[in-house]
Coordinates of C-alpha atoms and ligand atoms in Angstrom, one line a residue:
X333 CA 37.2 11.1 57.4
X334 CA 39.1 14.3 57.9
X335 CA 41.9 14.4 60.4
X336 CA 40.8 14.8 64.1
X337 CA 41.8 18.3 65.4
X338 CA 43.2 18.3 68.9
X339 CA 41.9 21.1 71.0
X340 CA 43.5 21.6 74.5
X341 CA 40.9 22.8 77.0
X342 CA 42.0 24.8 80.0
X343 CA 38.7 25.3 81.7
X344 CA 39.9 27.7 84.4
X345 CA 38.5 29.0 87.7
X346 CA 35.4 30.7 89.1
X347 CA 33.4 31.7 86.0
X348 CA 36.0 29.8 83.8
X349 CA 34.1 26.5 83.7
X350 CA 30.7 28.2 83.3
X351 CA 31.7 30.1 80.2
X352 CA 33.9 27.2 78.8
X353 CA 30.8 25.0 78.8
X354 CA 29.0 27.6 76.9
X355 CA 31.8 27.9 74.3
X356 CA 32.0 24.2 73.9
X357 CA 28.3 23.8 73.3
X358 CA 28.5 26.4 70.6
X359 CA 31.5 24.6 69.1
X360 CA 29.5 21.3 69.1
X361 CA 26.5 23.0 67.5
X362 CA 28.4 24.7 64.7
X363 CA 30.4 21.6 63.8
X364 CA 27.6 19.1 63.8
X365 CA 26.9 17.6 60.4
X366 CA 30.2 18.8 59.1
X367 CA 33.5 17.0 58.5
X368 CA 35.2 19.1 61.3
X369 CA 36.1 16.4 63.8
X370 CA 37.8 17.3 67.0
X371 CA 38.9 15.9 70.3
X372 CA 38.9 17.9 73.5
X373 CA 41.9 17.4 75.8
X374 CA 41.1 18.6 79.3
X375 CA 44.3 19.9 81.0
X376 CA 44.8 21.0 84.6
X377 CA 45.8 24.7 84.8
X378 CA 45.6 27.7 87.0
X379 CA 43.8 27.3 90.3
X380 CA 42.3 24.1 88.9
X381 CA 46.0 22.9 88.3
X382 CA 46.8 23.7 91.9
X383 CA 43.8 21.8 93.1
X384 CA 44.4 18.7 90.9
X385 CA 48.2 18.6 90.7
X386 CA 49.5 21.1 93.2
X387 CA 50.9 23.2 90.3
X388 CA 49.2 26.0 88.2
X389 CA 51.1 24.7 85.2
X390 CA 51.9 21.0 85.4
X391 CA 54.6 19.8 83.0
X392 CA 52.2 17.5 81.3
X393 CA 49.9 20.4 80.6
X394 CA 52.7 22.2 78.7
X395 CA 53.6 19.1 76.8
X396 CA 50.1 18.2 75.8
X397 CA 49.3 21.9 74.9
X398 CA 52.3 22.0 72.6
X399 CA 51.1 18.9 70.8
X400 CA 47.6 20.3 70.3
X401 CA 46.3 22.1 67.2
X402 CA 44.8 25.0 69.3
X403 CA 44.5 25.9 72.9
X404 CA 41.2 27.2 74.4
X405 CA 41.5 28.8 77.8
X406 CA 38.8 30.5 79.8
X407 CA 40.1 32.5 82.8
X408 CA 42.1 31.7 85.9
X409 CA 42.8 33.0 89.4
X410 CA 40.8 34.2 92.3
X411 CA 40.8 34.6 96.1
X412 CA 41.0 30.9 96.8
X413 CA 44.6 30.8 95.6
X414 CA 45.8 34.4 96.4
X415 CA 48.2 33.0 99.0
X416 CA 49.3 29.9 97.2
X417 CA 53.0 29.3 96.9
X418 CA 52.7 29.7 93.2
X419 CA 49.6 31.6 92.1
X420 CA 47.4 30.7 89.1
X421 CA 48.5 33.9 87.3
X422 CA 52.1 32.7 87.4
X423 CA 50.9 29.6 85.5
X424 CA 49.4 31.9 82.9
X425 CA 52.6 33.9 82.4
X426 CA 54.6 30.7 82.2
X427 CA 52.4 29.0 79.5
X428 CA 52.6 32.2 77.4
X429 CA 56.4 32.1 77.8
X430 CA 56.9 28.3 77.4
X431 CA 54.9 28.4 74.2
X432 CA 56.6 31.6 73.0
X433 CA 53.2 33.3 72.5
X434 CA 54.7 36.7 72.0
X435 CA 51.8 38.5 70.2
X436 CA 48.4 38.9 71.8
X437 CA 45.6 40.2 69.6
X438 CA 42.6 41.9 71.3
X439 CA 39.9 43.3 69.1
X440 CA 37.4 46.0 69.8
X441 CA 34.6 46.2 67.3
X442 CA 31.3 48.1 67.9
X443 CA 28.3 46.7 66.1
X444 CA 25.1 48.6 65.5
X445 CA 23.4 47.0 68.5
X446 CA 26.3 47.7 70.8
X447 CA 25.9 51.4 70.2
X448 CA 23.2 51.6 72.8
X449 CA 25.1 49.5 75.4
X450 CA 28.3 51.5 75.6
X451 CA 28.7 54.1 78.3
X452 CA 30.0 56.3 75.5
X453 CA 27.9 58.3 73.1
X454 CA 26.8 56.5 69.9
X455 CA 28.3 59.1 67.5
X456 CA 31.7 58.8 69.2
X457 CA 31.9 55.0 69.0
X458 CA 30.1 54.3 65.7
X459 CA 32.4 52.4 63.3
X460 CA 34.9 51.6 66.0
X461 CA 37.0 48.6 64.8
X462 CA 40.5 48.3 66.1
X463 CA 42.8 45.7 67.5
X464 CA 45.4 46.0 70.2
X465 CA 48.5 43.9 69.4
X466 CA 50.0 43.4 72.8
X467 CA 53.5 42.1 73.3
X468 CA 53.1 39.2 75.7
X469 CA 56.3 37.5 76.7
X470 CA 58.6 40.3 77.8
X471 CA 58.5 43.8 79.3
X472 CA 57.7 44.5 82.9
X473 CA 56.1 41.1 83.3
X474 CA 59.2 39.1 82.7
X475 CA 62.3 41.3 83.3
X476 CA 64.8 40.3 86.0
X477 CA 65.7 41.2 88.7
X478 CA 62.4 40.9 90.5
X479 CA 62.2 41.0 94.3
X480 CA 59.9 41.7 97.1
X481 CA 61.0 42.2 100.7
X482 CA 59.2 44.0 103.6
X483 CA 61.2 47.1 103.0
X484 CA 61.4 47.4 99.2
X485 CA 60.5 45.7 95.9
X486 CA 61.8 45.7 92.4
X487 CA 60.4 44.9 88.9
X488 CA 62.4 45.3 85.8
X489 CA 61.1 46.4 82.4
X490 CA 63.2 44.9 79.7
X491 CA 63.0 44.8 75.9
X492 CA 65.5 43.6 73.3
X493 CA 65.5 44.9 69.7
X494 CA 64.5 41.4 68.4
X495 CA 61.5 41.2 70.7
X496 CA 60.3 44.6 69.6
X497 CA 60.9 43.9 65.9
X498 CA 58.9 40.7 65.9
X499 CA 55.8 42.3 67.5
X500 CA 56.0 45.3 65.2
X501 CA 56.0 42.9 62.2
X502 CA 52.9 41.2 63.5
X503 CA 51.1 44.5 63.9
X504 CA 52.2 46.0 60.6
X505 CA 51.3 42.9 58.6
X506 CA 47.9 42.9 60.3
X507 CA 47.4 46.6 59.4
X508 CA 48.4 45.9 55.8
X509 CA 45.4 43.5 55.6
X510 CA 43.1 46.0 57.4
X511 CA 42.8 49.8 57.3
X512 CA 46.6 50.3 56.8
X513 CA 47.0 52.3 60.0
X514 CA 49.3 51.5 62.9
X515 CA 49.5 53.4 66.2
X516 CA 52.6 52.7 68.3
X517 CA 52.1 53.2 72.0
X518 CA 54.9 53.8 74.5
X519 CA 56.2 56.1 77.2
X520 CA 59.3 57.2 75.4
X521 CA 59.4 60.6 77.1
X522 CA 60.4 58.7 80.2
X523 CA 61.3 55.0 79.8
X524 CA 64.4 53.6 78.2
X525 CA 62.5 50.5 76.9
X526 CA 60.0 52.8 75.4
X527 CA 62.6 54.9 73.6
X528 CA 63.9 51.7 72.0
X529 CA 60.2 50.7 71.3
X530 CA 59.7 53.8 69.3
X531 CA 63.1 53.8 67.5
X532 CA 62.5 50.2 66.4
X533 CA 58.9 51.0 65.4
X534 CA 60.1 53.9 63.3
X535 CA 62.6 51.7 61.5
X536 CA 60.2 48.8 60.9
X537 CA 57.6 51.3 59.6
X538 CA 59.9 52.1 56.6
X539 CA 59.4 48.6 55.4
X540 CA 55.6 49.1 55.2
X541 CA 55.3 52.2 53.1
X542 CA 51.6 51.7 52.5
X543 CA 50.8 51.8 56.2
X544 CA 50.3 55.1 58.0
X545 CA 51.9 55.3 61.4
X546 CA 51.3 57.5 64.4
X547 CA 52.8 57.5 67.8
X548 CA 51.1 58.1 71.2
X549 CA 52.4 58.2 74.8
X550 CA 50.4 55.7 76.7
X551 CA 48.8 58.3 79.0
X552 CA 47.5 60.3 76.0
X553 CA 46.4 57.1 74.3
X554 CA 44.2 56.1 77.2
X555 CA 42.4 59.4 76.6
X556 CA 42.3 59.1 72.8
X557 CA 40.7 55.6 72.7
X558 CA 37.8 57.1 74.6
X559 CA 37.7 60.4 72.7
X560 CA 37.9 59.0 69.2
X561 CA 37.9 55.2 69.3
X562 CA 36.9 54.9 65.6
X563 CA 40.1 56.6 64.5
X564 CA 42.3 53.5 65.2
X565 CA 43.1 50.4 63.3
X566 CA 46.1 48.4 64.8
X567 CA 47.5 49.6 68.1
X568 CA 50.9 48.1 69.0
X569 CA 51.8 48.1 72.7
X570 CA 54.3 46.8 75.2
X571 CA 53.0 44.1 77.6
X572 CA 51.9 46.1 80.6
X573 CA 50.3 49.0 78.6
X574 CA 48.4 46.6 76.4
X575 CA 47.0 44.8 79.5
X576 CA 45.6 48.1 80.7
X577 CA 44.4 49.7 77.5
X578 CA 42.7 46.5 76.3
X579 CA 40.4 46.4 79.4
X580 CA 39.6 50.1 78.8
X581 CA 39.0 49.4 75.1
X582 CA 36.6 46.5 76.0
X583 CA 34.3 48.9 77.9
X584 CA 33.8 50.9 74.7
X585 CA 31.8 48.0 73.2
X586 CA 29.7 47.7 76.4
X587 CA 31.3 45.0 78.5
X588 CA 34.6 43.1 78.9
X589 CA 32.4 40.0 78.9
X590 CA 32.4 39.9 75.1
X591 CA 36.0 40.2 74.1
X592 CA 38.1 37.3 72.8
X593 CA 41.8 37.2 72.2
X594 CA 44.4 35.2 70.3
X595 CA 48.0 34.7 71.3
X596 CA 50.4 33.7 68.6
X597 CA 54.1 32.7 68.4
X598 CA 56.4 31.9 65.6
X599 CA 55.5 28.2 65.7
X600 CA 53.2 25.9 67.6
X601 CA 49.5 26.2 68.4
X602 CA 47.8 29.5 69.1
X603 CA 46.1 30.1 72.4
X604 CA 42.7 31.6 72.5
X605 CA 41.2 33.2 75.6
X606 CA 38.8 36.0 76.6
X607 CA 40.6 39.0 77.8
X608 CA 38.8 39.2 81.2
X609 CA 39.5 37.3 84.4
X610 CA 37.7 34.7 86.4
X611 CA 35.2 37.3 87.8
X612 CA 34.9 35.8 91.3
X613 CA 32.3 38.4 92.2
X614 CA 29.7 36.8 89.9
X615 CA 30.9 33.1 89.9
X616 CA 28.3 30.5 90.7
X617 CA 25.4 32.8 90.0
X618 CA 24.9 31.7 86.4
X619 CA 25.1 35.2 85.1
X620 CA 28.5 35.4 83.5
X621 CA 28.4 36.6 80.0
X622 CA 29.4 33.6 77.8
X623 CA 29.8 35.8 74.6
X624 CA 33.6 36.4 75.3
X625 CA 34.2 32.6 75.3
X626 CA 31.8 32.1 72.3
X627 CA 33.6 34.8 70.3
X628 CA 36.9 33.1 71.4
X629 CA 35.7 29.8 69.8
X630 CA 34.8 31.7 66.6
X631 CA 38.3 33.3 66.6
X632 CA 39.9 29.8 67.0
X633 CA 37.8 28.4 64.1
X634 CA 38.7 31.3 61.8
X635 CA 42.4 31.6 62.7
X636 CA 43.6 28.1 63.5
X637 CA 41.4 26.0 61.3
X638 CA 40.4 28.5 58.6
X639 CA 36.7 27.6 59.1
X640 CA 35.5 31.1 58.1
X641 CA 31.9 30.0 57.5
X642 CA 31.6 28.4 60.9
X643 CA 33.1 31.5 62.6
X644 CA 30.7 33.7 60.7
X645 CA 27.8 31.5 61.7
X646 CA 28.7 32.0 65.4
X647 CA 29.1 35.8 64.9
X648 CA 25.7 35.9 63.3
X649 CA 24.1 34.0 66.2
X650 CA 25.8 36.3 68.7
X651 CA 24.5 39.4 66.8
X652 CA 21.0 37.7 66.7
X653 CA 20.8 37.4 70.5
X654 CA 22.1 41.0 71.0
X655 CA 19.5 42.3 68.6
X656 CA 16.8 40.4 70.5
X657 CA 18.2 42.0 73.6
X658 CA 18.9 38.7 75.3
X659 CA 21.8 39.5 77.5
X660 CA 23.4 39.0 80.9
X661 CA 23.5 41.9 83.5
X662 CA 26.9 43.2 82.5
X663 CA 25.2 44.1 79.2
X664 CA 22.2 45.6 80.9
X665 CA 20.0 42.5 80.6
X666 CA 18.5 40.1 83.1
X667 CA 19.2 36.9 81.3
X668 CA 21.4 34.0 82.5
X669 CA 24.5 32.5 80.9
X670 CA 22.4 29.5 80.0
X671 CA 19.6 31.5 78.3
X672 CA 22.1 33.5 76.2
X673 CA 24.0 30.3 75.3
X674 CA 20.8 28.3 74.5
X675 CA 19.6 31.0 72.2
X676 CA 22.9 31.1 70.4
X677 CA 22.9 27.4 70.0
X678 CA 19.2 27.3 68.9
X679 CA 19.9 29.9 66.2
X680 CA 22.9 27.9 64.9
X681 CA 20.8 24.7 65.0
X682 CA 18.0 26.3 63.1
X683 CA 20.3 27.6 60.4
X684 CA 22.2 24.4 60.1
X685 CA 18.9 22.6 59.7
X686 CA 17.9 25.1 57.0
X687 CA 21.2 24.4 55.1
X688 CA 20.7 20.7 55.3
X689 CA 17.1 21.0 54.0
X690 CA 18.2 23.3 51.2
X691 CA 20.9 20.9 50.0
Ligands
NAD945 P1 37.9 40.3 86.0 O1 38.1 40.5 84.5 O2 37.7 38.9 86.4 O3 36.6 41.1 86.5 C1 36.5 42.5 86.3 C2 35.0 42.9 86.3 O4 34.4 42.4 85.0 C3 34.2 42.2 87.4 O5 33.2 43.0 87.8 C4 33.5 41.0 86.7 O6 32.3 40.5 87.2 C5 33.4 41.5 85.3 N1 33.4 40.5 84.3 C6 34.5 39.9 83.8 N2 34.2 38.9 82.9 C7 32.9 38.9 82.8 C8 31.9 38.1 82.1 N3 32.3 37.1 81.2 N4 30.6 38.4 82.3 C9 30.2 39.4 83.1 N5 31.1 40.1 83.8 C10 32.4 39.9 83.7 O7 39.1 41.0 86.8 P2 39.5 41.0 88.3 O8 38.3 40.9 89.2 O9 40.4 42.1 88.5 O10 40.3 39.6 88.5 C11 39.7 38.4 89.0 C12 40.8 37.3 88.9 O11 41.0 37.0 87.5 C13 42.1 37.7 89.5 O12 42.6 36.5 90.1 C14 42.9 38.0 88.2 O13 44.3 37.8 88.4 C15 42.4 37.0 87.3 N6 42.6 37.4 85.8 C16 42.8 36.4 85.0 C17 42.8 36.6 83.6 C18 43.0 35.5 82.7 O14 42.8 34.4 83.0 N7 43.4 35.8 81.4 C19 42.7 37.9 83.2 C20 42.4 39.0 84.1 C21 42.4 38.7 85.4
IPM946 C1 45.2 39.3 81.1 C2 45.4 39.2 82.6 C3 46.8 38.7 82.9 C4 47.8 39.7 82.4 C5 47.1 38.3 84.4 C6 46.0 37.5 85.0 C7 48.4 37.7 84.6 O1 45.2 40.4 83.2 O2 45.3 38.3 80.4 O3 44.9 40.4 80.6 O4 48.1 40.7 83.1 O5 48.3 39.5 81.3
MN947 MN1 44.3 41.9 81.9

């Protein structure tokens, strides 16, 4: 029997558990009758961590997550904990930092069927396929000092050369395997950290002569990804700009409720999570789009376990429900989380059955 893979499961808050269930049922379907054996390790985290352990990131969660082969997270936060001493979001920042997950990869790919779901015109978004490589453990999110009083507040945007170099290498290596085009985003006409970002980017670029590089200020970039989204390949951004641009990019493909992400460090397990939040406005209604979590499971299978066929099977099943126009309201449909998930699972089951019969 093959070694049992340990998958840490951080089921999250509001729609978090709803879409996590969907993702795990797809994982179960695609791995049935294979020698991919796994154990799910349920860990308290976020609001759920506060409720169960009085801490959004209990120590034991960090330790068990570090020992796992991959971490699956849905989404955390929400009004229930907005006034907590330590908010769920703080736990999210800390787990990224504790596990040194400095590079966050957020794809935007528009398939044929998504052309009609986007608020943008089909001819503008056709062939869009780019990834945002977002720096995740530094910048404005982590710089010190940070303070809030009744009369003033301070945040600090900080970057070291090493932090910029390592994220640039991740982005350039990725581009070398894709369309060989990097776009470096910053605000170097104003910010010191961005001046360094661009300088380091320019010097790292020399080591990748096959990769074409261009540079955008973040304000102009927010316009360009709407005007010509299909002209990009790998977009490397500081932490805060990547957060904002990736939600904007998600809308190009029709809804944020489809987009997965992967966070990687120099060692240890990767963390996989949809890019969206816990969507308190639709929680409990059974209408959250599960595709973000299902795509997240596919990304984990492909990237952490090199199970390309299984990942492809999931992507085919997702494309199938989209083609059949089975979709939740965020994608213009009237279907529920359960209907979308059940159809994806059935498609996988039918195809698995066919494969078994053909053998
Ligand atoms: P959000 O991403 O939760 O929601 C924004 C909009 O997108 C809402 O209208 C929501 O209904 C919709 N949406 C998001 N995911 C969807 C899905 N799968 N299916 C259908 N619709 C979906 O952002 P927000 O409302 O600004 O934040 C809510 C909470 O989530 C906050 O506490 C925030 O801090 C937290 N948050 C967490 C993460 C994370 O866990 N990684 C990311 C972003 C926000
Ligand atoms: C994301 C979220 C988080 C971020 C929040 C919840 C801390 O918006 O994962 O995109 O800003 O990184
Ligand atoms: Mn965000």
